[in-house]
Every structure is written in structure tokens, then in C-alpha cells.
Coordinates of C-alpha atoms in Angstrom, one line a residue:
E1 CA 68.1 113.7 81.5
A2 CA 66.9 115.4 84.6
D3 CA 64.9 118.5 84.1
P4 CA 66.8 121.3 85.9
T5 CA 63.5 123.3 86.3
I6 CA 62.4 120.7 89.0
L7 CA 62.9 123.3 91.8
A8 CA 60.6 125.8 90.1
R9 CA 57.6 123.5 90.2
S10 CA 54.8 123.8 92.8
W11 CA 55.3 121.7 95.9
R12 CA 51.6 121.8 96.6
D13 CA 50.8 119.0 94.2
P14 CA 51.5 115.6 96.0
G15 CA 51.6 113.7 92.7
R16 CA 54.2 116.0 91.2
L17 CA 56.1 116.0 94.5
A18 CA 56.3 112.2 94.4
V19 CA 57.5 112.3 90.8
D20 CA 60.1 114.9 91.7
A21 CA 61.3 112.8 94.6
V22 CA 61.7 109.7 92.4
L23 CA 63.6 111.9 89.9
V24 CA 66.0 113.2 92.5
L25 CA 66.6 109.7 93.8
S26 CA 67.4 108.5 90.3
V27 CA 69.9 111.3 89.8
V28 CA 71.6 110.4 93.1
L29 CA 71.8 106.7 92.2
L30 CA 73.1 107.5 88.7
A31 CA 75.8 109.8 90.2
V32 CA 76.9 107.0 92.6
Q33 CA 76.9 104.4 89.8
R34 CA 78.9 106.6 87.4
A35 CA 81.4 107.7 90.0
G36 CA 82.0 104.1 91.1
D37 CA 82.4 105.2 94.6
L38 CA 79.7 106.0 97.2
K39 CA 81.5 109.0 98.7
A40 CA 82.4 110.6 95.3
G41 CA 78.9 109.9 94.0
L42 CA 77.1 111.4 96.9
G43 CA 79.5 114.4 96.8
M44 CA 78.7 114.9 93.1
A45 CA 74.9 114.6 93.7
G46 CA 75.2 117.0 96.7
G47 CA 77.1 119.5 94.6
I48 CA 74.4 119.4 91.9
A49 CA 71.8 119.9 94.5
V50 CA 73.6 122.9 95.9
V51 CA 73.9 124.4 92.4
L52 CA 70.2 124.0 91.7
L53 CA 69.3 125.5 95.1
A54 CA 71.6 128.4 94.5
L55 CA 70.1 129.1 91.1
W56 CA 66.5 128.8 92.4
A57 CA 67.4 131.2 95.3
S58 CA 69.0 133.7 92.9
A59 CA 65.9 133.6 90.7
S60 CA 63.6 134.2 93.7
M61 CA 65.9 137.1 94.7
L62 CA 65.7 138.6 91.2
G63 CA 61.9 138.6 91.3
R64 CA 61.8 140.3 94.7
L65 CA 64.5 142.8 93.7
A66 CA 62.7 143.6 90.4
R67 CA 59.5 144.4 92.4
V68 CA 61.2 147.0 94.6
A69 CA 63.8 148.3 92.2
V70 CA 61.6 149.5 89.3
R71 CA 61.3 153.3 89.2
A72 CA 58.7 155.5 87.5
G73 CA 61.4 157.5 85.8
W74 CA 62.7 154.5 83.8
P75 CA 61.6 154.1 80.1
Y76 CA 58.3 152.3 79.7
V77 CA 59.7 149.3 77.8
V78 CA 62.4 148.8 80.5
R79 CA 59.8 149.0 83.3
Q80 CA 57.5 146.6 81.5
G81 CA 60.4 144.1 80.9
V82 CA 61.4 144.3 84.6
A83 CA 57.8 143.8 85.7
N84 CA 57.6 140.6 83.6
L85 CA 60.1 139.1 86.1
Y86 CA 57.6 139.1 88.9
R87 CA 54.2 139.2 87.3
P88 CA 51.8 136.2 87.5
M89 CA 52.8 133.3 85.3
N90 CA 56.4 134.6 85.1
Q91 CA 59.2 132.4 83.9
T92 CA 62.0 133.8 86.0
R93 CA 62.7 130.7 88.1
A94 CA 62.3 128.2 85.2
V95 CA 64.6 130.1 82.8
V96 CA 67.2 131.0 85.4
V97 CA 67.5 127.4 86.7
A98 CA 67.6 125.9 83.2
L99 CA 70.0 128.3 81.7
G100 CA 72.1 128.7 84.8
F101 CA 72.6 125.0 85.2
G102 CA 73.6 124.8 81.5
A103 CA 76.1 127.7 82.0
F104 CA 77.4 125.9 85.1
L105 CA 78.0 122.6 83.3
V106 CA 79.7 124.2 80.3
S107 CA 81.9 126.5 82.4
T108 CA 82.9 123.7 84.8
L109 CA 83.9 121.4 82.0
Y110 CA 86.0 124.1 80.4
L111 CA 87.7 125.1 83.7
V112 CA 88.5 121.5 84.6
Q113 CA 89.8 120.9 81.1
S114 CA 92.1 124.0 81.1
N115 CA 93.5 123.1 84.5
L116 CA 94.1 119.4 83.6
L117 CA 95.9 120.5 80.4
N118 CA 98.0 123.0 82.3
Q119 CA 99.4 120.1 84.3
F120 CA 100.8 118.6 81.1
Q121 CA 102.0 122.0 79.8
I122 CA 105.6 121.9 78.5
T123 CA 107.3 125.2 78.7
A124 CA 109.8 126.4 76.1
D125 CA 112.7 125.9 78.6
A126 CA 111.8 122.3 79.3
A127 CA 111.1 121.5 75.7
R128 CA 114.5 122.6 74.5
S129 CA 116.1 119.4 75.9
N130 CA 114.6 116.2 74.5
L131 CA 117.5 113.7 75.1
V132 CA 118.5 112.9 78.7
F133 CA 121.5 110.8 79.7
F134 CA 121.8 109.8 83.3
D135 CA 124.1 107.7 85.6
V136 CA 127.0 109.6 84.0
Q137 CA 130.1 109.4 86.2
D138 CA 132.5 112.3 86.9
D139 CA 135.1 111.0 84.5
Q140 CA 132.6 110.4 81.7
V141 CA 131.2 113.9 81.4
G142 CA 134.0 115.0 79.1
G143 CA 133.6 111.9 76.9
M144 CA 129.8 112.4 76.6
D145 CA 130.4 116.1 75.7
S146 CA 132.8 115.1 72.9
L147 CA 130.4 112.4 71.6
L148 CA 127.7 115.0 71.2
T149 CA 130.1 117.6 69.7
T150 CA 131.2 115.2 67.0
S151 CA 127.6 114.7 66.0
G152 CA 127.0 118.4 65.7
Q153 CA 125.0 118.6 69.0
S154 CA 125.7 120.2 72.4
L155 CA 124.7 119.8 76.0
T156 CA 122.1 122.2 77.2
E157 CA 122.5 121.4 80.9
R158 CA 124.6 119.4 83.3
I159 CA 123.0 118.5 86.6
P160 CA 125.0 116.9 89.5
I161 CA 123.2 114.3 91.6
V162 CA 124.3 113.3 95.1
T163 CA 122.7 110.5 97.1
M164 CA 122.1 111.1 100.9
R165 CA 119.9 110.4 103.9
V166 CA 118.6 112.5 106.7
S167 CA 120.9 112.0 109.8
S168 CA 119.5 114.4 112.3
I169 CA 117.2 117.5 112.7
N170 CA 118.0 120.3 115.2
G171 CA 120.4 117.8 116.9
W172 CA 117.8 115.1 117.4
S173 CA 119.1 111.8 116.0
M174 CA 117.3 109.5 113.7
E175 CA 116.4 107.1 116.5
Q176 CA 114.8 110.0 118.4
L177 CA 113.0 111.4 115.4
V178 CA 111.2 108.1 114.5
D179 CA 110.3 107.4 118.1
T180 CA 106.6 108.3 118.7
T181 CA 107.6 109.7 122.1
N182 CA 110.5 111.8 120.7
P183 CA 111.8 114.5 123.0
D184 CA 110.8 117.5 120.9
G185 CA 107.2 116.3 120.7
V186 CA 106.9 116.7 116.9
R187 CA 105.4 114.0 114.7
R188 CA 107.2 113.5 111.4
A189 CA 106.5 111.2 108.4
T190 CA 108.5 108.1 108.7
W191 CA 108.9 107.8 104.9
A192 CA 110.6 111.2 104.8
L193 CA 113.0 110.3 107.5
R194 CA 114.1 106.9 106.1
R195 CA 114.1 107.4 102.4
E196 CA 117.2 108.0 100.3
Y197 CA 117.4 111.4 98.6
R198 CA 118.9 112.3 95.3
S199 CA 119.8 115.9 95.6
T200 CA 121.6 118.6 93.7
Y201 CA 123.4 121.9 94.2
R202 CA 123.2 125.1 92.2
D203 CA 123.2 128.9 92.7
S204 CA 119.8 129.7 91.3
M205 CA 116.3 128.2 91.2
G206 CA 115.0 126.2 88.2
T207 CA 112.1 127.2 85.9
A208 CA 109.8 124.7 87.6
E209 CA 110.3 126.1 91.1
A210 CA 108.8 129.0 93.0
L211 CA 109.9 130.3 96.4
T212 CA 107.2 130.2 99.1
A213 CA 109.2 131.2 102.3
G214 CA 112.6 132.3 103.2
T215 CA 115.4 133.5 100.9
W216 CA 117.4 131.6 98.3
G217 CA 121.1 131.3 99.0
P218 CA 123.2 131.2 102.1
P219 CA 121.8 131.8 105.6
T220 CA 121.8 135.4 106.8
T221 CA 123.4 134.3 110.1
G222 CA 126.0 131.7 110.8
D223 CA 128.4 129.9 108.5
L224 CA 126.5 126.8 107.7
P225 CA 125.7 126.1 104.1
G226 CA 122.0 126.7 103.1
V227 CA 119.5 124.2 101.8
S228 CA 116.1 124.8 100.1
I229 CA 113.4 122.2 100.9
E230 CA 110.3 121.4 98.8
T231 CA 107.2 122.5 100.7
D232 CA 105.5 119.1 101.0
L233 CA 108.7 117.5 102.3
A234 CA 109.2 120.4 104.7
E235 CA 105.7 119.8 106.1
D236 CA 106.3 116.0 106.5
L237 CA 109.6 116.7 108.2
A238 CA 108.0 119.5 110.4
L239 CA 110.8 121.9 109.3
Q240 CA 110.9 125.6 109.9
I241 CA 113.1 128.3 108.3
G242 CA 116.4 128.3 110.3
D243 CA 116.3 124.7 111.4
T244 CA 119.5 122.7 111.1
V245 CA 119.5 119.4 109.2
T246 CA 122.4 117.0 109.1
W247 CA 122.6 114.8 106.1
D248 CA 124.5 111.5 105.8
V249 CA 126.2 112.0 102.5
Q250 CA 127.5 108.5 101.8
G251 CA 129.0 108.2 105.3
I252 CA 130.0 111.8 105.7
P253 CA 127.8 114.1 107.9
V254 CA 127.0 117.4 106.3
R255 CA 125.3 120.0 108.5
T256 CA 123.1 122.6 106.8
Q257 CA 120.6 125.3 107.7
V258 CA 117.1 125.5 106.0
T259 CA 117.0 128.9 104.3
S260 CA 113.9 128.6 102.1
F261 CA 110.9 126.5 101.1
R262 CA 109.8 126.2 97.5
T263 CA 107.1 124.5 95.3
V264 CA 108.0 122.3 92.5
E265 CA 106.1 121.4 89.3
W266 CA 106.9 117.7 89.2
A267 CA 105.0 117.1 85.9
R268 CA 107.6 119.2 84.0
F269 CA 110.0 117.3 81.7
E270 CA 113.1 118.3 83.6
P271 CA 114.9 117.0 86.7
N272 CA 113.5 118.3 90.0
F273 CA 114.6 117.7 93.6
F274 CA 113.3 117.7 97.1
A275 CA 116.4 119.4 98.5
V276 CA 118.7 121.8 96.6
F277 CA 122.0 122.8 98.3
E278 CA 124.4 125.6 98.1
P279 CA 127.4 124.4 96.0
R280 CA 129.8 124.6 98.9
A281 CA 127.8 122.1 100.8
I282 CA 128.2 119.0 98.6
E283 CA 130.1 119.9 95.4
T284 CA 133.1 117.8 96.5
A285 CA 130.9 114.7 97.3
P286 CA 130.9 111.7 95.0
K287 CA 128.2 112.3 92.4
Q288 CA 126.6 111.2 89.2
W289 CA 125.5 113.5 86.4
V290 CA 122.3 114.0 84.3
L291 CA 123.1 115.5 80.9
L292 CA 120.4 117.1 78.8
A293 CA 120.8 117.8 75.1
E294 CA 118.6 119.2 72.3
V295 CA 118.6 116.9 69.4
P296 CA 115.7 117.7 67.0
D297 CA 116.2 114.8 64.5
D298 CA 114.9 111.3 65.5
A299 CA 117.6 109.5 63.5
V300 CA 120.4 111.5 65.2
V301 CA 118.8 110.7 68.6
A302 CA 118.9 107.0 67.9
D303 CA 122.5 107.2 66.6
L304 CA 123.6 109.1 69.7
Q305 CA 121.9 106.5 72.0
R306 CA 123.7 103.6 70.3
R307 CA 127.1 105.4 70.4
A308 CA 126.7 106.4 74.1
V309 CA 125.9 102.8 75.1
G310 CA 128.8 101.5 73.1
A311 CA 131.3 104.0 74.7
F312 CA 129.8 104.0 78.2
P313 CA 127.7 100.9 79.0
N314 CA 126.6 102.2 82.4
V315 CA 125.0 105.3 80.9
S316 CA 121.2 105.2 80.2
S317 CA 119.2 107.6 78.0
I318 CA 115.6 108.6 77.5
D319 CA 114.2 110.3 74.4
L320 CA 111.6 112.7 75.8
S321 CA 110.3 113.7 72.4
L322 CA 108.6 110.3 72.1
I323 CA 107.0 110.8 75.5
R324 CA 105.9 114.3 74.7
R325 CA 104.3 113.2 71.4
T326 CA 102.5 110.4 73.2
I327 CA 101.2 112.6 76.0
G328 CA 100.3 115.3 73.4
A329 CA 98.2 112.8 71.5
I330 CA 96.5 111.7 74.7
V331 CA 95.8 115.3 75.8
E332 CA 94.4 116.1 72.4
K333 CA 91.9 113.2 72.6
V334 CA 91.0 114.3 76.1
S335 CA 90.5 117.9 74.8
V336 CA 88.2 116.7 72.0
A337 CA 86.2 114.6 74.5
V338 CA 85.8 117.5 77.0
R339 CA 84.8 119.9 74.2
F340 CA 82.2 117.5 72.9
L341 CA 80.7 117.1 76.4
A342 CA 80.5 120.9 76.7
V343 CA 78.8 121.3 73.4
F344 CA 76.5 118.3 74.2
S345 CA 75.5 119.9 77.5
L346 CA 74.7 123.1 75.8
A347 CA 72.7 121.3 73.1
M348 CA 70.7 119.4 75.7
G349 CA 70.0 122.6 77.7
I350 CA 68.5 124.4 74.7
P351 CA 65.3 122.2 74.4
V352 CA 64.8 122.6 78.2
L353 CA 65.1 126.4 77.8
F354 CA 62.7 126.3 74.9
S355 CA 60.2 124.3 77.0
A356 CA 60.6 126.7 80.0
V357 CA 59.9 129.7 77.7
A358 CA 57.0 127.9 75.9
A359 CA 55.3 127.1 79.2
S360 CA 54.0 130.7 79.4
R361 CA 53.6 131.2 75.7
R362 CA 49.8 131.8 75.8
A363 CA 50.0 134.3 78.6
R364 CA 52.8 136.1 76.7
V365 CA 50.7 136.2 73.5
R366 CA 47.7 137.6 75.3
E367 CA 49.9 140.2 76.9
G368 CA 51.4 141.2 73.6
V369 CA 48.0 141.4 72.0
L370 CA 46.8 143.6 74.8
L371 CA 49.8 145.9 74.4
K372 CA 49.2 146.1 70.6
T373 CA 45.5 146.9 71.2
L374 CA 46.5 149.7 73.6
G375 CA 48.8 151.1 70.8
A376 CA 52.2 149.5 71.5
T377 CA 54.4 149.1 68.4
R378 CA 56.3 145.9 67.4
K379 CA 59.5 147.8 68.3
Q380 CA 58.3 148.5 71.8
I381 CA 57.1 144.9 72.4
R382 CA 60.5 143.6 71.1
A383 CA 62.3 146.0 73.5
I384 CA 60.1 144.8 76.4
L385 CA 61.0 141.2 75.6
L386 CA 64.7 142.1 75.1
S387 CA 64.9 143.8 78.5
E388 CA 63.3 140.8 80.2
Y389 CA 65.5 138.1 78.6
V390 CA 68.7 140.1 78.9
L391 CA 68.1 140.3 82.7
L392 CA 67.2 136.6 82.9
G393 CA 70.3 135.7 80.8
L394 CA 72.7 137.9 82.8
L395 CA 71.5 136.5 86.2
A396 CA 71.5 132.9 85.1
A397 CA 74.8 133.0 83.2
L398 CA 76.7 134.9 85.9
T399 CA 75.3 132.8 88.7
G400 CA 76.2 129.6 86.8
M401 CA 79.7 131.0 86.1
V402 CA 80.4 131.8 89.7
L403 CA 79.2 128.4 90.8
S404 CA 81.3 126.8 88.1
F405 CA 84.5 128.1 89.8
G406 CA 83.5 126.3 93.0
G407 CA 82.6 123.1 91.1
A408 CA 85.8 123.1 89.0
W409 CA 87.9 123.7 92.1
A410 CA 86.3 120.8 93.9
L411 CA 86.8 118.4 90.9
V412 CA 90.4 119.5 90.3
Y413 CA 91.4 119.4 94.0
F414 CA 89.6 116.4 95.3
I415 CA 89.3 114.1 92.2
F416 CA 92.4 115.0 90.2
D417 CA 94.6 116.0 93.1
G418 CA 95.8 119.1 91.3
S419 CA 95.9 122.8 92.0
F420 CA 93.1 125.0 90.6
V421 CA 93.9 128.2 88.6
P422 CA 90.8 130.1 87.5
T423 CA 90.6 131.3 83.9
I424 CA 88.2 134.2 84.1
G425 CA 88.3 135.5 80.5
P426 CA 87.0 132.3 78.9
A427 CA 84.4 131.8 81.6
L428 CA 83.1 135.4 80.9
A429 CA 83.0 134.5 77.2
I430 CA 80.9 131.4 78.0
A431 CA 78.6 133.5 80.2
G432 CA 78.2 136.1 77.3
A433 CA 77.4 133.3 74.9
M434 CA 74.7 131.9 77.2
V435 CA 73.1 135.4 77.5
A436 CA 73.0 135.6 73.7
V437 CA 71.4 132.2 73.6
T438 CA 68.8 133.2 76.1
V439 CA 67.9 136.4 74.2
L440 CA 67.8 134.5 70.9
I441 CA 65.6 131.7 72.2
G442 CA 63.3 134.1 74.0
L443 CA 62.7 136.2 70.9
L444 CA 62.3 133.1 68.7
S445 CA 59.8 131.6 71.1
S446 CA 57.8 134.9 71.2
R447 CA 57.2 135.1 67.5
D448 CA 53.5 134.4 68.0
V449 CA 53.3 137.7 70.0
F450 CA 54.0 139.6 66.8
R451 CA 51.9 137.3 64.5
E452 CA 48.7 137.0 66.7
T453 CA 45.9 139.4 65.9
P454 CA 43.7 140.9 68.7
M455 CA 40.6 139.2 67.2
A456 CA 42.2 135.7 67.2
A457 CA 43.4 136.1 70.7
L458 CA 40.0 137.1 71.9
R459 CA 38.3 134.1 70.2
E460 CA 40.7 131.7 72.1
A461 CA 40.2 133.5 75.4

């Protein structure tokens, strides 16, 4: 384990500098080896270096700020505790770097875990339907409904699906759109132009969708039917609100106007679509149906699947409850592993923090003995130590927490290709716990201050 107090050491000692350089190189090589990729490994090592530098800089800033901020009107114990942050042989940098790095690790692990688990979150609306039938034809919807009714079940949703392709955009034909020298001068993704789309029509947005631009529904001007496009597809097709898109719906051109863009949570257990139309646009087109039902009993699910295949051989079905249980078990194992790593990181940081505090133990004992000789009570000495360690803990924990938001965002965005949502409450709770740990360790490590007698301290001087 690398000692995170490395930046608090003196750079005037060539031997220590060489050891530190070897240690830093070892950390970089370990990061590259663990990441399995040079770019990711260097990025991780660089991120750790930035965190350590930021903690070191914040500790230096705290020392300077304490020197100029202390006021004569403050209580003596507070002034003495603040003065300990910049006095000779102070432990400000060592404790802030050690504790702050521990807070950074624990908070980053928690934030990454919560964001990854959110990607697998199943909302109540999506969880209602656990049995999905697809490839259901128009004339089979009634039969499937009756099959479910006779088993005491019912459909929760009927979703029409119409296959189509993009025919033209703003009057430019497909041949013009895929040409690198197309007349409108806009580069579009070839995959988005050539792929086959399975789209639907409805009057309202689904639970997994959120509007980002435009308005849902028909266009405000003109008589063309409206279409809502998923944001990533809109970017690949270089679409703007108000553009006209003509779709080849199984040989029939259907001209529409883009009225809105929306984001879609593709990880949800429900059908989602790149393009959603007004019903008047494609409701008369040949279509297939996806039927969703809520069937809580596994035996009934299996019976319905057998009966559906017997009555309609073309209809396929998926039992989502099995998938949900499997993913739930995997997510639970991941959660346990991440929590273990968080606790392990905290446990490994405690000895480092003890060593950082113990490094100035003798100077602290002499200072305590001197204060007792001058008439300070145990209560006053404890208050001085408490003031110092509270300030150290607050700075280290808050700095580590702020840095963890940046680290967690980078991991979620660049490594896991997800969207980052900060959870401030738990991060503040972790910071508070780290402050409490700092105060506890500081007071435990300073027990000799209360036990040592002036005569014993003078003999060792």
C-alpha cells in the first residue's frame, strides 16, 4: 500500500526523494497493470496524483489561513488548537492527506456503486409486467386477451410496433444523405440512415422517457403528423426541431415533422423506441403487437407460455421475473463487493492516520506537560486537542468528498459509459464519519499527554 502522506515529506533529502520516486513509479505501474489498458491506467494514476496534490495544497492553505485568521478575542483553547495547525512539527499536511485520501476512496466507491445500481433500478411501473408476448399479429390480440382472461390474468399494456426506414430528411433523398458531398453539407451517421426502425405510436410519453426539447404532440404549425426522436439518434441524424422526415413504412411514404427530442432509459424492463409517432401517422399501417401481463405465480407463467405457443405458434414470450431475479442476485453480489472495498479502504487508512498522528507524539507530550506546568487543566488540554482535530477532520473529509464527486463522475462516464447522479446526503454522512474517526484517533493517540508527568518529561528532554 502506498503511504498517502508521501507529499508531506521533505524534498530536501535526496535519499527520501529517490524512495518516493520509486514508490510513485510503482503506483503508476500497478495502476496500468490492474486496469489492463495503458490509457486507463495512466488516467487512474494521474487522477490519484491530482487528488493527493489537491489534498496537500488544501493542507498548506489551512496552515496559512490559521496563521492569519486567529484572533485575540477567541477563547484560549480555540486559539491554541488553531495555532497547532501551523506551529513547528505540526501534523496538518500528514493528517489531511492521509484522512482526505481515505475519505476520497470511500466516497468515490459509494458514489460509483449507487450510480451503477441506479442503472439496474426497476421502477414500480416497469415491475408490474413480468410476462411479455411479442410478434403478436393484429388478429391474434383478441385471442391472447381471452387466453389470459381464462387463466385469471389480464393484459397491462398493448404496444403496437411498425417497421420502417428513413426515406428522406428535409427533402434530401437517401442517396444524397449518405453521400459525403451531400448538398446540405451535413454529415450524418450511416448506420442511422440505413437501419430498420421498429417504432410505435401513442398519445403520451412512457415512464422511461424525459423530454429534452420541443413539445410532445402535434406540430404547432402545419398539418403534418408529429414524431418524437430519441436524443442520440437525433444527433446522429443531425435533426432539429421542425425538420421534416419522410419514412418508408413498408413501401408507403409517411411524411412527419420533428416536434420533440427525448431521453430514454434503455436499461428499464419495458419496450422503448427511437421514434414515437402521433397515432394518426401510422396507426393504419401493418403492425405487430407486444403484450405485457402481470403474472405473479411462476407455475401460471409456465402454463400461459405453453398455451400461447400451442394456440399461436408464431408468438414468442419472455418471463422477465427470471431475468430480474438473476440481475438482482448479481447486483447484490456487486454491492457486497463494493461495500467490502469501502470498509477495507477505511480500515487501511486508520493505521496510516495513527502513524501520522504518532509522528509528532513526543512534541505533543512535551507541549501538554508544559501546559499542565503552567496550570492548564485536563479539560482545557482536551479542548485544545479537540479544536485541532475537528478542524483537521473537517478540511480533510470535505476536501476528499468534493474530490470524490469528480472521481466518481470520471469513472461512471468514461469507464462505465453511464450518466452520473450525485448523492450528496450519503457523501456528507461519510464525511461526518471521517471527522469522527479523526477526532477519536487524535484523542486516543494523545493519551500520553494526560498520563505524562512534568518530571518524567523533563528527564527525557
